Short mmCIF file of C-alpha atoms in Angstrom, two decimals:
data_model
loop_
_atom_site.label_atom_id
_atom_site.label_comp_id
_atom_site.label_asym_id
_atom_site.label_seq_id
_atom_site.Cartn_x
_atom_site.Cartn_y
_atom_site.Cartn_z
CA MET H 694 -2.91 -53.93 35.24
CA ASN H 695 -4.70 -51.07 33.52
CA LEU H 696 -3.84 -48.18 31.24
CA LYS H 697 -3.90 -45.57 33.99
CA GLN H 698 -1.38 -47.52 36.03
CA LEU H 699 0.97 -47.63 33.04
CA TYR H 700 0.63 -43.87 32.46
CA TYR H 701 1.24 -43.24 36.16
CA PHE H 702 4.27 -45.52 36.22
CA LYS H 703 5.81 -43.81 33.20
CA ARG H 704 5.28 -40.35 34.65
CA LEU H 705 6.68 -41.28 38.06
CA SER H 706 9.72 -42.82 36.40
CA GLU H 707 10.32 -39.47 34.66
CA THR H 708 9.99 -37.30 37.77
CA GLU H 709 10.99 -39.74 40.54
CA HIS H 710 8.89 -37.53 42.78
CA TYR H 711 5.38 -38.48 43.91
CA THR H 712 4.10 -34.96 44.51
CA GLU H 713 5.37 -33.63 41.18
CA ALA H 714 4.09 -36.64 39.25
CA ALA H 715 0.67 -36.50 40.90
CA SER H 716 0.36 -32.78 40.18
CA SER H 717 1.22 -33.23 36.50
CA LEU H 718 -1.31 -36.09 36.25
CA PHE H 719 -3.99 -33.98 38.01
CA ILE H 720 -4.54 -36.60 40.69
CA THR H 721 -3.82 -36.73 44.42
CA GLN H 722 -0.59 -38.19 45.77
CA PRO H 723 -2.43 -40.98 47.67
CA SER H 724 -4.17 -41.99 44.41
CA LEU H 725 -0.83 -42.22 42.66
CA SER H 726 0.74 -44.17 45.52
CA HIS H 727 -2.17 -46.63 45.54
CA ALA H 728 -2.00 -47.16 41.76
CA ILE H 729 1.76 -47.86 41.84
CA SER H 730 1.38 -50.16 44.83
CA GLU H 731 -1.33 -52.20 43.07
CA LEU H 732 0.82 -52.42 39.92
CA GLU H 733 3.81 -53.67 41.98
CA LYS H 734 1.61 -56.28 43.68
CA GLU H 735 0.40 -57.57 40.32
CA LEU H 736 3.92 -57.72 38.89
CA GLY H 737 5.40 -59.15 42.08
CA VAL H 738 8.35 -56.75 42.10
CA SER H 739 9.20 -53.29 43.43
CA LEU H 740 9.32 -50.64 40.71
CA PHE H 741 10.47 -47.75 42.90
CA ALA H 742 12.54 -47.38 46.06
CA ARG H 743 12.48 -44.54 48.54
CA LYS H 744 15.43 -42.14 48.35
CA GLY H 745 15.03 -39.41 50.93
CA ARG H 746 11.93 -37.40 50.03
CA ASN H 747 12.05 -38.70 46.49
CA VAL H 748 11.89 -42.13 44.89
CA GLU H 749 14.24 -43.92 42.55
CA ILE H 750 13.29 -46.38 39.85
CA THR H 751 14.56 -49.86 40.59
CA GLN H 752 16.36 -52.21 38.22
CA ASN H 753 13.08 -54.09 37.75
CA GLY H 754 11.40 -50.77 37.01
CA LYS H 755 14.06 -49.95 34.42
CA ARG H 756 13.53 -53.35 32.76
CA PHE H 757 9.77 -52.80 32.68
CA LEU H 758 9.89 -49.18 31.47
CA PRO H 759 10.76 -49.79 27.75
CA TYR H 760 7.81 -52.17 27.39
CA VAL H 761 5.47 -49.61 28.94
CA GLU H 762 6.79 -46.86 26.67
CA ASP H 763 6.38 -49.08 23.60
CA ALA H 764 2.85 -50.02 24.61
CA LEU H 765 1.79 -46.41 25.24
CA THR H 766 3.41 -45.25 22.00
CA SER H 767 1.56 -47.95 20.06
CA LEU H 768 -1.72 -46.96 21.66
CA GLU H 769 -1.13 -43.28 20.85
CA ASN H 770 -0.27 -44.16 17.24
CA GLY H 771 -3.50 -46.15 17.04
CA ARG H 772 -5.51 -43.23 18.39
CA MET H 773 -3.95 -40.82 15.88
CA THR H 774 -4.59 -43.26 13.02
CA LEU H 775 -8.26 -43.48 13.93
CA GLN H 776 -8.56 -39.70 14.20
CA LYS H 777 -6.84 -39.23 10.84
CA SER H 778 -9.13 -41.83 9.29
CA GLY H 779 -12.15 -39.98 10.66
CA LEU H 780 -10.97 -36.72 9.11
CA GLU H 781 -10.26 -38.42 5.79
CA ASN H 782 -13.75 -39.88 5.74
CA LYS H 783 -15.28 -36.43 6.07
CA GLU H 784 -16.32 -34.92 2.77
CA ASN H 785 -15.94 -31.20 2.16
CA ILE H 786 -18.89 -29.48 0.51
CA ARG H 787 -17.94 -26.26 -1.28
CA ILE H 788 -20.75 -23.72 -1.15
CA ALA H 789 -20.67 -20.43 -3.05
CA PHE H 790 -23.22 -17.69 -2.42
CA ILE H 791 -23.98 -14.05 -3.14
CA TYR H 792 -23.21 -11.56 -0.39
CA THR H 793 -26.75 -11.16 0.96
CA MET H 794 -26.95 -14.87 1.71
CA GLY H 795 -24.00 -14.78 4.10
CA GLU H 796 -25.66 -12.82 6.87
CA TYR H 797 -28.46 -15.22 7.76
CA VAL H 798 -29.54 -17.72 5.07
CA VAL H 799 -26.41 -19.84 4.67
CA PRO H 800 -25.51 -19.93 8.39
CA GLN H 801 -29.06 -21.07 9.20
CA LEU H 802 -28.93 -23.78 6.52
CA ILE H 803 -25.65 -25.11 7.92
CA HIS H 804 -27.01 -25.02 11.47
CA LYS H 805 -30.23 -26.85 10.57
CA TYR H 806 -28.43 -29.49 8.53
CA SER H 807 -25.84 -30.08 11.26
CA THR H 808 -28.56 -30.92 13.79
CA LEU H 809 -30.17 -33.60 11.60
CA PRO H 810 -29.59 -37.17 12.84
CA SER H 811 -29.26 -38.32 9.21
CA ARG H 812 -26.66 -35.72 8.26
CA HIS H 813 -23.57 -36.90 6.40
CA ASN H 814 -20.08 -36.68 7.88
CA VAL H 815 -19.12 -33.44 6.13
CA THR H 816 -17.27 -30.19 6.48
CA PHE H 817 -18.08 -27.01 4.59
CA SER H 818 -16.04 -24.38 2.80
CA PHE H 819 -17.50 -21.09 1.62
CA THR H 820 -17.02 -18.57 -1.18
CA GLN H 821 -18.79 -15.24 -1.64
CA GLY H 822 -19.08 -13.07 -4.73
CA THR H 823 -21.38 -11.80 -7.45
CA SER H 824 -23.60 -14.22 -9.35
CA LEU H 825 -21.58 -14.04 -12.58
CA THR H 826 -18.30 -14.73 -10.82
CA LEU H 827 -19.74 -17.55 -8.74
CA LEU H 828 -21.28 -19.29 -11.74
CA GLN H 829 -17.96 -19.13 -13.57
CA GLU H 830 -16.35 -20.85 -10.59
CA LEU H 831 -19.15 -23.43 -10.52
CA LYS H 832 -18.53 -24.27 -14.18
CA ALA H 833 -14.78 -24.45 -13.51
CA GLY H 834 -15.37 -27.05 -10.78
CA LYS H 835 -14.28 -24.76 -7.94
CA SER H 836 -17.58 -25.11 -6.07
CA ASP H 837 -20.28 -27.77 -5.70
CA LEU H 838 -23.40 -25.73 -4.96
CA THR H 839 -24.07 -22.07 -5.70
CA ILE H 840 -26.79 -19.84 -4.24
CA CYS H 841 -27.22 -16.88 -6.58
CA SER H 842 -29.40 -14.97 -9.02
CA TYR H 843 -30.71 -16.56 -12.19
CA ILE H 844 -28.50 -15.86 -15.18
CA PRO H 845 -29.98 -16.50 -18.64
CA ASP H 846 -28.19 -18.36 -21.42
CA GLU H 847 -26.60 -20.90 -19.11
CA PRO H 848 -27.90 -24.18 -20.58
CA ASP H 849 -25.49 -26.35 -18.59
CA ILE H 850 -26.65 -25.05 -15.22
CA ASP H 851 -29.72 -26.22 -13.32
CA PHE H 852 -31.40 -23.32 -11.46
CA ILE H 853 -33.93 -24.12 -8.72
CA PRO H 854 -35.72 -21.22 -6.98
CA ILE H 855 -35.30 -21.46 -3.19
CA ILE H 856 -35.86 -17.96 -1.77
CA GLN H 857 -38.17 -15.09 -2.69
CA GLN H 858 -36.74 -11.65 -1.93
CA GLU H 859 -38.71 -8.45 -1.60
CA LEU H 860 -37.22 -5.47 -3.44
CA VAL H 861 -37.59 -2.06 -1.85
CA VAL H 862 -36.64 1.54 -2.50
CA VAL H 863 -34.03 2.74 -0.02
CA THR H 864 -33.24 6.41 0.65
CA ALA H 865 -31.31 8.41 3.22
CA LYS H 866 -33.30 9.25 6.36
CA ASP H 867 -33.53 12.94 5.44
CA HIS H 868 -34.18 12.44 1.72
CA PRO H 869 -37.24 14.21 0.22
CA LEU H 870 -38.84 10.84 -0.56
CA ALA H 871 -38.46 9.81 3.06
CA ARG H 872 -40.30 12.95 4.13
CA LEU H 873 -43.07 12.51 1.55
CA TYR H 874 -43.68 8.77 1.87
CA GLN H 875 -43.72 6.73 5.02
CA ASN H 876 -44.34 3.15 3.88
CA GLU H 877 -44.47 2.80 0.08
CA VAL H 878 -43.77 4.70 -3.11
CA ASP H 879 -44.57 4.50 -6.81
CA LEU H 880 -41.41 4.17 -8.90
CA VAL H 881 -42.48 7.11 -11.05
CA GLU H 882 -41.97 9.34 -8.00
CA THR H 883 -38.36 8.16 -7.66
CA ILE H 884 -37.22 8.77 -11.20
CA HIS H 885 -36.29 12.41 -10.55
CA TYR H 886 -33.51 11.39 -8.13
CA PRO H 887 -30.12 9.85 -8.94
CA TYR H 888 -29.80 6.10 -8.37
CA ILE H 889 -27.01 3.98 -6.96
CA TYR H 890 -27.29 1.01 -9.30
CA PHE H 891 -26.05 -2.57 -9.36
CA SER H 892 -23.18 -3.16 -11.78
CA GLU H 893 -23.25 -5.66 -14.63
CA ASN H 894 -21.45 -8.14 -12.37
CA SER H 895 -24.56 -8.41 -10.21
CA GLY H 896 -27.16 -11.03 -11.03
CA LEU H 897 -29.82 -8.61 -9.81
CA ARG H 898 -28.96 -6.03 -12.46
CA PRO H 899 -30.98 -7.60 -15.35
CA PHE H 900 -33.97 -8.00 -13.04
CA ILE H 901 -33.98 -4.34 -12.00
CA ASP H 902 -33.40 -3.26 -15.60
CA ASN H 903 -36.51 -5.24 -16.51
CA VAL H 904 -38.52 -3.61 -13.70
CA PHE H 905 -37.78 -0.16 -15.08
CA MET H 906 -38.49 -1.30 -18.66
CA GLN H 907 -41.89 -2.64 -17.62
CA GLN H 908 -42.70 0.66 -15.93
CA LYS H 909 -41.33 2.53 -18.98
CA LEU H 910 -38.96 4.48 -16.77
CA VAL H 911 -35.30 5.37 -17.22
CA PRO H 912 -33.33 5.86 -13.98
CA ASP H 913 -30.69 8.56 -13.58
CA ILE H 914 -27.65 6.57 -12.46
CA ALA H 915 -25.11 8.22 -10.18
CA CYS H 916 -22.79 5.20 -9.78
CA TYR H 917 -22.56 1.43 -9.93
CA VAL H 918 -21.70 -1.05 -7.14
CA ASP H 919 -21.36 -4.83 -6.97
CA GLU H 920 -22.94 -5.65 -3.64
CA ASP H 921 -25.67 -4.62 -1.25
CA THR H 922 -23.78 -3.30 1.77
CA ALA H 923 -21.81 -0.85 -0.38
CA MET H 924 -25.10 0.29 -1.87
CA ALA H 925 -26.67 0.78 1.57
CA GLY H 926 -23.64 2.73 2.77
CA LEU H 927 -23.75 5.14 -0.16
CA VAL H 928 -27.50 5.59 0.22
CA SER H 929 -27.04 6.41 3.92
CA ILE H 930 -24.84 9.40 3.04
CA ASP H 931 -27.45 10.54 0.48
CA TYR H 932 -25.23 9.84 -2.53
CA GLY H 933 -28.34 8.50 -4.24
CA ILE H 934 -31.35 6.25 -3.79
CA ALA H 935 -31.51 2.55 -4.66
CA ILE H 936 -33.68 -0.44 -5.41
CA MET H 937 -32.31 -3.42 -3.51
CA PRO H 938 -33.43 -6.49 -1.52
CA ARG H 939 -34.95 -5.90 1.90
CA ILE H 940 -32.09 -7.41 3.91
CA SER H 941 -31.81 -7.28 7.70
CA ALA H 942 -28.48 -5.43 7.42
CA LEU H 943 -30.41 -2.31 6.35
CA SER H 944 -31.36 -1.81 10.00
CA TYR H 945 -27.73 -0.90 10.70
CA TYR H 946 -27.71 1.98 8.22
CA ASN H 947 -29.18 5.47 8.41
CA VAL H 948 -31.72 4.73 5.67
CA HIS H 949 -35.45 4.87 5.05
CA ILE H 950 -37.12 1.83 3.47
CA LEU H 951 -40.13 2.09 1.16
CA ALA H 952 -42.12 -0.77 -0.32
CA ILE H 953 -42.61 -0.58 -4.08
CA LYS H 954 -46.20 0.26 -4.90
CA ASN H 955 -45.97 -0.91 -8.51
CA LYS H 956 -46.75 -4.48 -9.48
CA ILE H 957 -43.42 -6.09 -10.26
CA PRO H 958 -42.51 -9.77 -10.84
CA PRO H 959 -41.24 -11.80 -7.88
CA ARG H 960 -37.51 -11.85 -7.34
CA TYR H 961 -36.01 -15.27 -6.57
CA ILE H 962 -32.69 -16.56 -5.35
CA TYR H 963 -31.68 -19.87 -6.92
CA LEU H 964 -29.70 -22.97 -6.05
CA ALA H 965 -27.42 -23.67 -9.01
CA THR H 966 -25.68 -26.93 -9.90
CA MET H 967 -24.10 -28.30 -13.07
CA LYS H 968 -26.52 -30.51 -14.99
CA ASP H 969 -23.90 -32.99 -16.18
CA ARG H 970 -21.93 -33.19 -12.92
CA VAL H 971 -22.55 -36.25 -10.75
CA LEU H 972 -22.91 -35.19 -7.14
CA SER H 973 -21.59 -37.31 -4.29
CA PRO H 974 -24.18 -38.71 -1.85
CA ALA H 975 -23.20 -36.07 0.74
CA ILE H 976 -23.54 -33.15 -1.68
CA GLN H 977 -26.79 -34.56 -3.07
CA SER H 978 -28.12 -34.90 0.46
CA PHE H 979 -27.33 -31.29 1.30
CA ARG H 980 -28.78 -30.10 -2.03
CA ASN H 981 -32.03 -31.95 -1.30
CA PHE H 982 -32.07 -30.50 2.20
CA ILE H 983 -31.82 -26.94 0.86
CA ILE H 984 -34.66 -27.57 -1.61
CA ASP H 985 -36.87 -29.20 1.03
CA ASP H 986 -36.18 -26.40 3.50
CA SER H 987 -37.15 -23.77 0.93
CA GLN H 988 -40.44 -25.54 0.15
CA LYS H 989 -41.41 -25.56 3.84
CA LYS H 990 -41.21 -21.77 3.88
CA ARG H 991 -43.58 -21.24 0.97
#
């Protein structure tokens, strides 16, 4: 007696029709007939009797049926318990990241980590936003790891640089700067044109402010935005020019990209965690993986 025979017996008892039962079980009718015949031989009784083109469950079959149903129900409950236990044993890692990290960086990190033989049994949940907002959520315990800009005066947060981003000047395709300069530009040449500028919610804002201060330049600001794709969209319609990270999404916009000729400090993206918060082994493992992966790229 095996499990398949019990499943077949139960299904045939429900349909009392070999062809219909075999079709619903995705097997051939001869296979079903053979399985039932072998089960009857083992039990020493007839479970079904012919009735025209159909079959009818016998009294012995009716006596046997409740035990089969109980056995199959118990097995199904056991399977569901194991599946539920497996889900409960999975730990969810909550990752928060600035918008530019969602296009390539975070998906690649998840993909690489998921292929490791030593990976933990985890699931991931994701949150996007500006650096200031994400760090507030980190402090509130709403996320475990945050990939964002460095924000000063946050003594309770540990910032580890993991990615270096190149900043570029971006203009519309038909902008005067695009016609004058093909590959790079000095920031002094840009100061005569209105800028689309990152708002105070952006972690990149203090960095760009510092770039202009070092160059002793004051930009003419046309408007403020929180994130990069909105900035690229406004630049593409020639609402202004911008300094922003060289992200791959720029290739989808009608913009011209110029390297910055001036010597400016490197711009980093950081992995942020709370200093006093104990991380679970799974979260610590993924944190270490991110740090190790970033060091391989340097």
